[in-house]
PDB file of C-alpha atoms in Angstrom:
ATOM      1  CA  PRO A  18    -103.501 107.564 102.753  1.00 75.00           C
ATOM      2  CA  MET A  19    -101.925 105.033 104.511  1.00 85.00           C
ATOM      3  CA  PRO A  20     -98.496 103.984 102.944  1.00 86.00           C
ATOM      4  CA  ILE A  21     -98.202 100.291 101.408  1.00 86.00           C
ATOM      5  CA  PRO A  22     -95.971  98.504 103.748  1.00 86.00           C
ATOM      6  CA  VAL A  23     -93.121  97.341 101.845  1.00 86.00           C
ATOM      7  CA  PRO A  24     -92.327  93.580 102.727  1.00 85.00           C
ATOM      8  CA  MET A  25     -88.947  92.827 104.509  1.00 87.00           C
ATOM      9  CA  PRO A  26     -86.549  91.848 101.910  1.00 86.00           C
ATOM     10  CA  ILE A  27     -85.917  88.098 101.767  1.00 88.00           C
ATOM     11  CA  PRO A  28     -82.121  87.646 103.169  1.00 88.00           C
ATOM     12  CA  VAL A  29     -80.145  86.341 100.534  1.00 87.00           C
ATOM     13  CA  PRO A  30     -77.880  83.560 101.956  1.00 87.00           C
ATOM     14  CA  MET A  31     -74.275  83.959 102.092  1.00 89.00           C
ATOM     15  CA  PRO A  32     -72.777  82.580  99.020  1.00 88.00           C
ATOM     16  CA  ILE A  33     -70.872  79.192  99.472  1.00 91.00           C
ATOM     17  CA  PRO A  34     -67.501  79.599  98.949  1.00 90.00           C
ATOM     18  CA  VAL A  35     -66.254  78.252  95.905  1.00 90.00           C
ATOM     19  CA  PRO A  36     -62.882  76.435  96.519  1.00 89.00           C
ATOM     20  CA  MET A  37     -59.868  77.158  94.929  1.00 90.00           C
ATOM     21  CA  PRO A  38     -59.425  74.978  91.999  1.00 89.00           C
ATOM     22  CA  ILE A  39     -56.647  72.404  92.362  1.00 92.00           C
ATOM     23  CA  PRO A  40     -54.098  73.110  89.854  1.00 91.00           C
ATOM     24  CA  VAL A  41     -53.487  70.692  87.201  1.00 90.00           C
ATOM     25  CA  PRO A  42     -49.930  69.585  86.768  1.00 90.00           C
ATOM     26  CA  MET A  43     -48.358  70.653  83.662  1.00 92.00           C
ATOM     27  CA  PRO A  44     -48.323  67.179  81.582  1.00 90.00           C
ATOM     28  CA  ILE A  45     -45.143  65.608  81.309  1.00 92.00           C
ATOM     29  CA  PRO A  46     -44.108  65.735  77.753  1.00 92.00           C
ATOM     30  CA  VAL A  47     -44.108  62.562  75.874  1.00 92.00           C
ATOM     31  CA  PRO A  48     -40.693  62.066  73.979  1.00 91.00           C
ATOM     32  CA  MET A  49     -40.907  61.823  70.387  1.00 93.00           C
ATOM     33  CA  PRO A  50     -40.602  58.079  69.361  1.00 91.00           C
ATOM     34  CA  ILE A  51     -37.339  57.116  68.008  1.00 93.00           C
ATOM     35  CA  PRO A  52     -37.635  56.279  64.433  1.00 92.00           C
ATOM     36  CA  VAL A  53     -37.199  52.588  63.987  1.00 92.00           C
ATOM     37  CA  PRO A  54     -35.087  52.537  60.580  1.00 91.00           C
ATOM     38  CA  MET A  55     -36.401  50.357  58.047  1.00 93.00           C
ATOM     39  CA  PRO A  56     -35.003  46.737  57.699  1.00 91.00           C
ATOM     40  CA  ILE A  57     -32.255  46.296  55.539  1.00 92.00           C
ATOM     41  CA  PRO A  58     -33.719  43.860  52.638  1.00 92.00           C
ATOM     42  CA  VAL A  59     -31.944  40.188  52.964  1.00 92.00           C
ATOM     43  CA  PRO A  60     -31.118  39.840  49.372  1.00 91.00           C
ATOM     44  CA  MET A  61     -32.610  36.115  48.025  1.00 93.00           C
ATOM     45  CA  PRO A  62     -29.914  33.469  48.292  1.00 91.00           C
ATOM     46  CA  ILE A  63     -28.521  32.737  44.564  1.00 93.00           C
ATOM     47  CA  PRO A  64     -29.316  29.056  44.141  1.00 92.00           C
ATOM     48  CA  VAL A  65     -26.661  26.642  43.776  1.00 92.00           C
ATOM     49  CA  PRO A  66     -26.900  24.796  40.490  1.00 91.00           C
ATOM     50  CA  MET A  67     -27.183  20.806  40.710  1.00 93.00           C
ATOM     51  CA  PRO A  68     -23.705  19.254  40.260  1.00 91.00           C
ATOM     52  CA  ILE A  69     -23.247  17.589  37.042  1.00 92.00           C
ATOM     53  CA  PRO A  70     -22.677  13.879  37.737  1.00 92.00           C
ATOM     54  CA  VAL A  71     -18.861  12.533  36.614  1.00 92.00           C
ATOM     55  CA  PRO A  72     -19.434   9.556  34.682  1.00 91.00           C
ATOM     56  CA  MET A  73     -17.660   6.502  35.743  1.00 93.00           C
ATOM     57  CA  PRO A  74     -14.338   5.960  34.152  1.00 91.00           C
ATOM     58  CA  ILE A  75     -13.985   3.737  31.442  1.00 92.00           C
ATOM     59  CA  PRO A  76     -12.163   0.957  32.610  1.00 91.00           C
ATOM     60  CA  VAL A  77      -8.463   0.903  30.626  1.00 92.00           C
ATOM     61  CA  PRO A  78      -8.096  -3.303  29.578  1.00 91.00           C
ATOM     62  CA  MET A  79      -4.763  -4.606  30.275  1.00 92.00           C
ATOM     63  CA  PRO A  80      -2.329  -3.982  27.490  1.00 90.00           C
ATOM     64  CA  ILE A  81      -1.725  -7.168  25.283  1.00 92.00           C
ATOM     65  CA  PRO A  82       1.826  -8.468  25.906  1.00 92.00           C
ATOM     66  CA  VAL A  83       4.135  -7.589  22.859  1.00 92.00           C
ATOM     67  CA  PRO A  84       6.127 -11.329  22.193  1.00 91.00           C
ATOM     68  CA  MET A  85       9.995 -10.846  22.567  1.00 93.00           C
ATOM     69  CA  PRO A  86      10.988 -10.185  18.549  1.00 90.00           C
ATOM     70  CA  ILE A  87      12.714 -13.461  16.751  1.00 92.00           C
ATOM     71  CA  PRO A  88      16.167 -12.624  16.370  1.00 91.00           C
ATOM     72  CA  VAL A  89      17.420 -12.196  12.519  1.00 92.00           C
ATOM     73  CA  PRO A  90      20.192 -14.334  11.535  1.00 91.00           C
ATOM     74  CA  MET A  91      23.361 -12.644  10.259  1.00 92.00           C
ATOM     75  CA  PRO A  92      23.373 -12.583   6.742  1.00 90.00           C
ATOM     76  CA  ILE A  93      25.576 -15.116   4.665  1.00 92.00           C
ATOM     77  CA  PRO A  94      28.211 -13.126   3.144  1.00 91.00           C
ATOM     78  CA  VAL A  95      27.843 -13.253  -0.923  1.00 92.00           C
ATOM     79  CA  PRO A  96      31.379 -13.974  -2.196  1.00 91.00           C
ATOM     80  CA  MET A  97      32.835 -11.572  -4.783  1.00 93.00           C
ATOM     81  CA  PRO A  98      32.046 -12.383  -8.113  1.00 91.00           C
ATOM     82  CA  ILE A  99      34.840 -13.807 -10.417  1.00 92.00           C
ATOM     83  CA  PRO A 100      35.567 -11.339 -13.391  1.00 91.00           C
ATOM     84  CA  VAL A 101      34.393 -12.492 -16.492  1.00 91.00           C
ATOM     85  CA  PRO A 102      37.356 -12.099 -19.376  1.00 91.00           C
ATOM     86  CA  MET A 103      36.949  -9.764 -21.866  1.00 92.00           C
ATOM     87  CA  PRO A 104      35.501 -11.349 -25.280  1.00 90.00           C
ATOM     88  CA  ILE A 105      38.029 -11.878 -28.101  1.00 91.00           C
ATOM     89  CA  PRO A 106      36.957  -9.915 -30.881  1.00 90.00           C
ATOM     90  CA  VAL A 107      35.740 -11.869 -33.882  1.00 91.00           C
ATOM     91  CA  PRO A 108      37.112 -10.609 -37.143  1.00 89.00           C
ATOM     92  CA  MET A 109      34.741  -9.140 -39.730  1.00 90.00           C
ATOM     93  CA  PRO A 110      33.769 -12.041 -42.196  1.00 88.00           C
ATOM     94  CA  ILE A 111      35.205 -11.659 -45.693  1.00 90.00           C
ATOM     95  CA  PRO A 112      32.672 -10.722 -47.985  1.00 90.00           C
ATOM     96  CA  VAL A 113      31.324 -13.375 -50.502  1.00 89.00           C
ATOM     97  CA  PRO A 114      31.366 -11.970 -54.239  1.00 88.00           C
ATOM     98  CA  MET A 115      27.908 -12.432 -55.679  1.00 89.00           C
ATOM     99  CA  PRO A 116      27.207 -15.523 -57.840  1.00 87.00           C
ATOM    100  CA  ILE A 117      27.486 -14.579 -61.595  1.00 88.00           C
ATOM    101  CA  PRO A 118      24.436 -15.842 -62.941  1.00 88.00           C
ATOM    102  CA  VAL A 119      24.141 -19.041 -64.991  1.00 87.00           C
ATOM    103  CA  PRO A 120      22.431 -18.637 -68.162  1.00 86.00           C
ATOM    104  CA  MET A 121      19.010 -20.309 -68.503  1.00 85.00           C
ATOM    105  CA  PRO A 122      19.791 -23.440 -70.848  1.00 84.00           C
ATOM    106  CA  VAL A 123      18.286 -23.158 -74.275  1.00 85.00           C
ATOM    107  CA  PRO A 124      15.666 -25.820 -74.676  1.00 84.00           C
ATOM    108  CA  VAL A 125      17.026 -28.379 -77.527  1.00 86.00           C
ATOM    109  CA  PRO A 126      14.233 -29.723 -79.833  1.00 85.00           C
ATOM    110  CA  VAL A 127      13.620 -33.359 -79.472  1.00 83.00           C
ATOM    111  CA  PRO A 128      14.298 -35.663 -82.455  1.00 72.00           C
TER     112      PRO A 128
END
């Protein structure tokens, strides 16, 4: 029997050369961010109290002038008292004797 003719193989085209990949550069390392410090809290200002009003000073009245004192005259000297002489002693009275009682008169009958 006649051999079955084998068809000629379809030529496979040469593969298109794949270009070498372009090397990707290593990424530049990004430095760690410097930490920003927390802001220091500003304290609330202490309130300044309102000044206490100073009252107006009370005017001091002019002093009343004190009159010059009236001069007191020198006292008139009192003379020394004249000494009174001692009294002369009066003698004790002589006692008077008691009177003798007079008897009552006896009534005389009338005639």
